[in-house]
Amino acid sequence: MDAPAEVEFGQLLLTGIGLMLLAAGALVLFVVTYQKRLLQQQLRLRAAEAEYQQQLLAAVIEAQEHERERIGRDLHDGIGSTIATAKMLVNRLEADQPTDNRPELFGMVKEIMSTAVHDVRSISHSLFPAVLARYGLADALQHLVDVSNETGTLDIELEVDYPQPLALAQELALYRICQELIHNALKHAHGATRLDVLLRQRGPLLTLVVEDDGPGFDLTHLGTDGQPATKGAGLRSIDVRVQLLQARLRQQSAPGQGLRTVVEVTSPST
């Protein structure tokens, strides 16, 4: 028979081995469970990213369709009616008219066609601002402000401090945002007398500010994110470009205090 000490040692050894196997099994189970949870989390993250990309793509398409609709409306209501009027005047010239009336009709046709040429240039510029590609964002914004000032609706002032230009795609997105904000102010800021546009760069931070002195609106009409609860196609178009720029958009307003829109873009450090 084995000695009592040897029996006790064997029992302790078997117990130790059993505990080690149990610990190893628990460790393996923990690792497998952790990896399974990590894989599920990664799958959920990929699904969320895919859904976000789908939403962003849908918003981009919606913004493009909105711009196409507006351009089509400008073509129909502006250039279409202008050319139709010119055609009517030409038809009158073809008919038997008194000789002394023809110079007046010719002058009207020339004036109408000049208007049509101006409208075509404006629409062409809205499709793609050639000034931006040639001279950069600062000059493109100056041209946009000059053209907008021709409407006589608002006195638009531009201040630019932009020493380090961004990539063309980023500049185009900022230009479109500013273009939409100016368009919204001209259309909706009833009673406003001025519109200030500021483009300022401080290190990696680029700030675009568009502010009017119009009637403004109640902050209670804003959502929890500080944005209007109900957004039209123009604001959704701005949101899309803000997301593409990975920028930050803030709007501040109150009754009688106008609307201030701030877009902040942080450039990656070099």
One Martini backbone bead per residue (centre of mass of N, CA, C, O) as a GRO file, in nm:
protein
  270
    1MET     BB    1   0.098   0.035   0.018
    2ASP     BB    2   0.058   0.351   0.019
    3ALA     BB    3   0.144   0.620   0.145
    4PRO     BB    4  -0.022   0.884   0.271
    5ALA     BB    5   0.156   1.103   0.133
    6GLU     BB    6   0.129   0.998  -0.159
    7VAL     BB    7  -0.179   1.017  -0.175
    8GLU     BB    8  -0.199   1.319  -0.118
    9PHE     BB    9  -0.022   1.411  -0.355
   10GLY     BB   10  -0.197   1.289  -0.583
   11GLN     BB   11  -0.451   1.450  -0.521
   12LEU     BB   12  -0.322   1.727  -0.555
   13LEU     BB   13  -0.232   1.686  -0.846
   14LEU     BB   14  -0.512   1.632  -0.966
   15THR     BB   15  -0.635   1.896  -0.871
   16GLY     BB   16  -0.441   2.084  -1.019
   17ILE     BB   17  -0.495   1.981  -1.301
   18GLY     BB   18  -0.797   2.040  -1.299
   19LEU     BB   19  -0.771   2.346  -1.253
   20MET     BB   20  -0.604   2.404  -1.504
   21LEU     BB   21  -0.812   2.300  -1.708
   22LEU     BB   22  -1.037   2.487  -1.618
   23ALA     BB   23  -0.883   2.751  -1.677
   24ALA     BB   24  -0.828   2.693  -1.974
   25GLY     BB   25  -1.124   2.667  -2.055
   26ALA     BB   26  -1.207   2.953  -1.964
   27LEU     BB   27  -1.010   3.101  -2.147
   28VAL     BB   28  -1.113   2.992  -2.414
   29LEU     BB   29  -1.405   3.092  -2.375
   30PHE     BB   30  -1.333   3.392  -2.352
   31VAL     BB   31  -1.193   3.426  -2.625
   32VAL     BB   32  -1.429   3.332  -2.801
   33THR     BB   33  -1.637   3.537  -2.696
   34TYR     BB   34  -1.475   3.793  -2.760
   35GLN     BB   35  -1.444   3.745  -3.065
   36LYS     BB   36  -1.746   3.734  -3.122
   37ARG     BB   37  -1.812   4.019  -3.023
   38LEU     BB   38  -1.610   4.167  -3.205
   39LEU     BB   39  -1.734   4.070  -3.471
   40GLN     BB   40  -2.016   4.191  -3.421
   41GLN     BB   41  -1.919   4.483  -3.392
   42GLN     BB   42  -1.792   4.505  -3.674
   43LEU     BB   43  -2.052   4.443  -3.829
   44ARG     BB   44  -2.213   4.683  -3.717
   45LEU     BB   45  -2.016   4.901  -3.816
   46ARG     BB   46  -2.033   4.832  -4.117
   47ALA     BB   47  -2.338   4.872  -4.138
   48ALA     BB   48  -2.336   5.170  -4.051
   49GLU     BB   49  -2.147   5.270  -4.275
   50ALA     BB   50  -2.322   5.177  -4.511
   51GLU     BB   51  -2.571   5.345  -4.433
   52TYR     BB   52  -2.429   5.619  -4.441
   53GLN     BB   53  -2.343   5.604  -4.739
   54GLN     BB   54  -2.631   5.583  -4.847
   55GLN     BB   55  -2.734   5.850  -4.730
   56LEU     BB   56  -2.521   6.029  -4.865
   57LEU     BB   57  -2.588   5.951  -5.156
   58ALA     BB   58  -2.885   6.040  -5.147
   59ALA     BB   59  -2.818   6.337  -5.077
   60VAL     BB   60  -2.651   6.398  -5.328
   61ILE     BB   61  -2.871   6.336  -5.535
   62GLU     BB   62  -3.073   6.542  -5.426
   63ALA     BB   63  -2.894   6.790  -5.469
   64GLN     BB   64  -2.860   6.756  -5.774
   65GLU     BB   65  -3.162   6.765  -5.845
   66HIS     BB   66  -3.211   7.046  -5.733
   67GLU     BB   67  -3.013   7.192  -5.924
   68ARG     BB   68  -3.142   7.099  -6.187
   69GLU     BB   69  -3.419   7.221  -6.135
   70ARG     BB   70  -3.322   7.515  -6.115
   71ILE     BB   71  -3.192   7.532  -6.394
   72GLY     BB   72  -3.445   7.456  -6.554
   73ARG     BB   73  -3.611   7.698  -6.453
   74ASP     BB   74  -3.423   7.916  -6.562
   75LEU     BB   75  -3.444   7.834  -6.859
   76HIS     BB   76  -3.752   7.861  -6.886
   77ASP     BB   77  -3.812   8.146  -6.743
   78GLY     BB   78  -3.579   8.300  -6.876
   79ILE     BB   79  -3.460   8.220  -7.162
   80GLY     BB   80  -3.720   8.120  -7.291
   81SER     BB   81  -3.882   8.390  -7.272
   82THR     BB   82  -3.672   8.567  -7.412
   83ILE     BB   83  -3.667   8.420  -7.688
   84ALA     BB   84  -3.969   8.440  -7.742
   85THR     BB   85  -3.973   8.748  -7.758
   86ALA     BB   86  -3.767   8.777  -7.988
   87LYS     BB   87  -3.932   8.619  -8.196
   88MET     BB   88  -4.174   8.812  -8.207
   89LEU     BB   89  -4.009   9.057  -8.308
   90VAL     BB   90  -3.906   8.924  -8.568
   91ASN     BB   91  -4.187   8.874  -8.687
   92ARG     BB   92  -4.251   9.178  -8.705
   93LEU     BB   93  -4.018   9.240  -8.904
   94GLU     BB   94  -4.127   9.052  -9.134
   95ALA     BB   95  -4.344   9.221  -9.141
   96ASP     BB   96  -4.541   9.482  -9.219
   97GLN     BB   97  -4.365   9.777  -9.147
   98PRO     BB   98  -4.282  10.061  -9.057
   99THR     BB   99  -3.982  10.209  -9.102
  100ASP     BB  100  -3.972  10.377  -8.821
  101ASN     BB  101  -4.000  10.094  -8.637
  102ARG     BB  102  -3.745   9.916  -8.676
  103PRO     BB  103  -3.524  10.033  -8.487
  104GLU     BB  104  -3.679   9.972  -8.227
  105LEU     BB  105  -3.692   9.662  -8.265
  106PHE     BB  106  -3.389   9.612  -8.288
  107GLY     BB  107  -3.322   9.720  -8.003
  108MET     BB  108  -3.493   9.512  -7.848
  109VAL     BB  109  -3.350   9.258  -7.951
  110LYS     BB  110  -3.066   9.329  -7.849
  111GLU     BB  111  -3.143   9.350  -7.548
  112ILE     BB  112  -3.259   9.063  -7.515
  113MET     BB  113  -3.001   8.909  -7.606
  114SER     BB  114  -2.822   9.019  -7.382
  115THR     BB  115  -2.983   8.892  -7.155
  116ALA     BB  116  -2.945   8.599  -7.248
  117VAL     BB  117  -2.638   8.595  -7.224
  118HIS     BB  118  -2.628   8.656  -6.923
  119ASP     BB  119  -2.794   8.406  -6.834
  120VAL     BB  120  -2.601   8.194  -6.948
  121ARG     BB  121  -2.358   8.273  -6.775
  122SER     BB  122  -2.493   8.225  -6.501
  123ILE     BB  123  -2.555   7.925  -6.544
  124SER     BB  124  -2.268   7.837  -6.609
  125HIS     BB  125  -2.154   7.927  -6.335
  126SER     BB  126  -2.337   7.736  -6.162
  127LEU     BB  127  -2.221   7.473  -6.273
  128PHE     BB  128  -1.917   7.614  -6.319
  129PRO     BB  129  -1.670   7.800  -6.176
  130ALA     BB  130  -1.410   7.927  -6.349
  131VAL     BB  131  -1.274   8.109  -6.137
  132LEU     BB  132  -1.197   7.884  -5.943
  133ALA     BB  133  -1.001   7.722  -6.128
  134ARG     BB  134  -0.811   7.973  -6.192
  135TYR     BB  135  -0.807   8.160  -5.893
  136GLY     BB  136  -1.000   8.067  -5.672
  137LEU     BB  137  -1.197   8.123  -5.398
  138ALA     BB  138  -1.174   8.427  -5.351
  139ASP     BB  139  -1.251   8.520  -5.643
  140ALA     BB  140  -1.516   8.364  -5.660
  141LEU     BB  141  -1.658   8.512  -5.427
  142GLN     BB  142  -1.633   8.794  -5.547
  143HIS     BB  143  -1.799   8.731  -5.799
  144LEU     BB  144  -2.055   8.642  -5.652
  145VAL     BB  145  -2.104   8.912  -5.507
  146ASP     BB  146  -2.117   9.093  -5.756
  147VAL     BB  147  -2.358   8.952  -5.889
  148SER     BB  148  -2.554   8.976  -5.643
  149ASN     BB  149  -2.545   9.295  -5.633
  150GLU     BB  150  -2.709   9.341  -5.905
  151THR     BB  151  -2.997   9.302  -5.775
  152GLY     BB  152  -3.033   9.513  -5.516
  153THR     BB  153  -3.136   9.375  -5.246
  154LEU     BB  154  -2.837   9.355  -5.129
  155ASP     BB  155  -2.564   9.438  -4.923
  156ILE     BB  156  -2.262   9.286  -5.008
  157GLU     BB  157  -1.998   9.170  -4.796
  158LEU     BB  158  -1.641   9.097  -4.828
  159GLU     BB  159  -1.413   8.884  -4.630
  160VAL     BB  160  -1.059   8.795  -4.675
  161ASP     BB  161  -0.854   8.519  -4.513
  162TYR     BB  162  -0.655   8.315  -4.750
  163PRO     BB  163  -0.337   8.176  -4.761
  164GLN     BB  164  -0.428   7.848  -4.769
  165PRO     BB  165  -0.519   7.658  -5.000
  166LEU     BB  166  -0.723   7.426  -5.102
  167ALA     BB  167  -0.866   7.198  -5.254
  168LEU     BB  168  -1.081   7.204  -5.513
  169ALA     BB  169  -1.309   7.033  -5.387
  170GLN     BB  170  -1.330   7.205  -5.128
  171GLU     BB  171  -1.380   7.478  -5.260
  172LEU     BB  172  -1.639   7.398  -5.406
  173ALA     BB  173  -1.804   7.331  -5.154
  174LEU     BB  174  -1.780   7.615  -5.026
  175TYR     BB  175  -1.903   7.770  -5.259
  176ARG     BB  176  -2.183   7.628  -5.255
  177ILE     BB  177  -2.256   7.710  -4.972
  178CYS     BB  178  -2.242   8.016  -5.017
  179GLN     BB  179  -2.440   8.027  -5.252
  180GLU     BB  180  -2.686   7.918  -5.091
  181LEU     BB  181  -2.687   8.133  -4.866
  182ILE     BB  182  -2.728   8.376  -5.050
  183HIS     BB  183  -2.986   8.277  -5.184
  184ASN     BB  184  -3.152   8.257  -4.921
  185ALA     BB  185  -3.129   8.555  -4.842
  186LEU     BB  186  -3.257   8.678  -5.103
  187LYS     BB  187  -3.532   8.507  -5.057
  188HIS     BB  188  -3.590   8.523  -4.714
  189ALA     BB  189  -3.463   8.808  -4.613
  190HIS     BB  190  -3.690   9.004  -4.522
  191GLY     BB  191  -3.568   9.338  -4.480
  192ALA     BB  192  -3.292   9.322  -4.554
  193THR     BB  193  -2.971   9.522  -4.604
  194ARG     BB  194  -2.752   9.298  -4.528
  195LEU     BB  195  -2.447   9.098  -4.621
  196ASP     BB  196  -2.210   8.893  -4.460
  197VAL     BB  197  -1.884   8.775  -4.574
  198LEU     BB  198  -1.661   8.522  -4.430
  199LEU     BB  199  -1.308   8.434  -4.488
  200ARG     BB  200  -1.117   8.241  -4.248
  201GLN     BB  201  -0.765   8.175  -4.160
  202ARG     BB  202  -0.640   7.958  -3.882
  203GLY     BB  203  -0.449   7.758  -3.975
  204PRO     BB  204  -0.647   7.469  -3.983
  205LEU     BB  205  -0.876   7.688  -3.965
  206LEU     BB  206  -1.183   7.726  -4.149
  207THR     BB  207  -1.403   8.013  -4.190
  208LEU     BB  208  -1.755   8.047  -4.261
  209VAL     BB  209  -1.951   8.354  -4.288
  210VAL     BB  210  -2.314   8.415  -4.285
  211GLU     BB  211  -2.477   8.742  -4.249
  212ASP     BB  212  -2.786   8.885  -4.147
  213ASP     BB  213  -3.055   9.156  -4.091
  214GLY     BB  214  -3.304   9.008  -4.058
  215PRO     BB  215  -3.577   8.857  -3.893
  216GLY     BB  216  -3.549   8.577  -3.846
  217PHE     BB  217  -3.585   8.323  -3.576
  218ASP     BB  218  -3.696   8.089  -3.369
  219LEU     BB  219  -3.527   7.861  -3.167
  220THR     BB  220  -3.775   7.660  -3.126
  221HIS     BB  221  -3.747   7.568  -3.444
  222LEU     BB  222  -3.522   7.398  -3.349
  223GLY     BB  223  -3.328   7.152  -3.307
  224THR     BB  224  -3.101   6.982  -3.107
  225ASP     BB  225  -2.861   7.070  -3.328
  226GLY     BB  226  -2.935   7.379  -3.425
  227GLN     BB  227  -3.140   7.312  -3.648
  228PRO     BB  228  -3.371   7.304  -3.860
  229ALA     BB  229  -3.633   7.090  -3.847
  230THR     BB  230  -3.710   7.202  -4.137
  231LYS     BB  231  -3.575   7.110  -4.452
  232GLY     BB  232  -3.472   7.205  -4.736
  233ALA     BB  233  -3.295   7.151  -5.017
  234GLY     BB  234  -3.075   7.360  -4.957
  235LEU     BB  235  -2.993   7.259  -4.671
  236ARG     BB  236  -2.931   6.970  -4.760
  237SER     BB  237  -2.703   7.052  -4.950
  238ILE     BB  238  -2.525   7.167  -4.729
  239ASP     BB  239  -2.502   6.913  -4.552
  240VAL     BB  240  -2.355   6.739  -4.755
  241ARG     BB  241  -2.098   6.919  -4.779
  242VAL     BB  242  -2.026   6.914  -4.482
  243GLN     BB  243  -1.978   6.608  -4.471
  244LEU     BB  244  -1.762   6.592  -4.694
  245LEU     BB  245  -1.572   6.798  -4.520
  246GLN     BB  246  -1.590   6.747  -4.217
  247ALA     BB  247  -1.768   6.961  -4.085
  248ARG     BB  248  -1.912   7.254  -3.922
  249LEU     BB  249  -2.254   7.350  -3.837
  250ARG     BB  250  -2.389   7.681  -3.759
  251GLN     BB  251  -2.697   7.833  -3.626
  252GLN     BB  252  -2.802   8.176  -3.565
  253SER     BB  253  -3.111   8.296  -3.404
  254ALA     BB  254  -3.358   8.571  -3.392
  255PRO     BB  255  -3.593   8.782  -3.349
  256GLY     BB  256  -3.456   9.057  -3.523
  257GLN     BB  257  -3.135   8.912  -3.567
  258GLY     BB  258  -3.114   8.723  -3.779
  259LEU     BB  259  -2.861   8.528  -3.964
  260ARG     BB  260  -2.608   8.285  -3.858
  261THR     BB  261  -2.351   8.120  -4.047
  262VAL     BB  262  -2.128   7.841  -3.962
  263VAL     BB  263  -1.823   7.717  -4.112
  264GLU     BB  264  -1.600   7.446  -4.015
  265VAL     BB  265  -1.262   7.372  -4.121
  266THR     BB  266  -1.032   7.101  -4.074
  267SER     BB  267  -0.716   7.056  -4.141
  268PRO     BB  268  -0.479   6.847  -4.187
  269SER     BB  269  -0.193   6.774  -4.063
  270THR     BB  270   0.158   6.800  -4.191
   0.00000   0.00000   0.00000
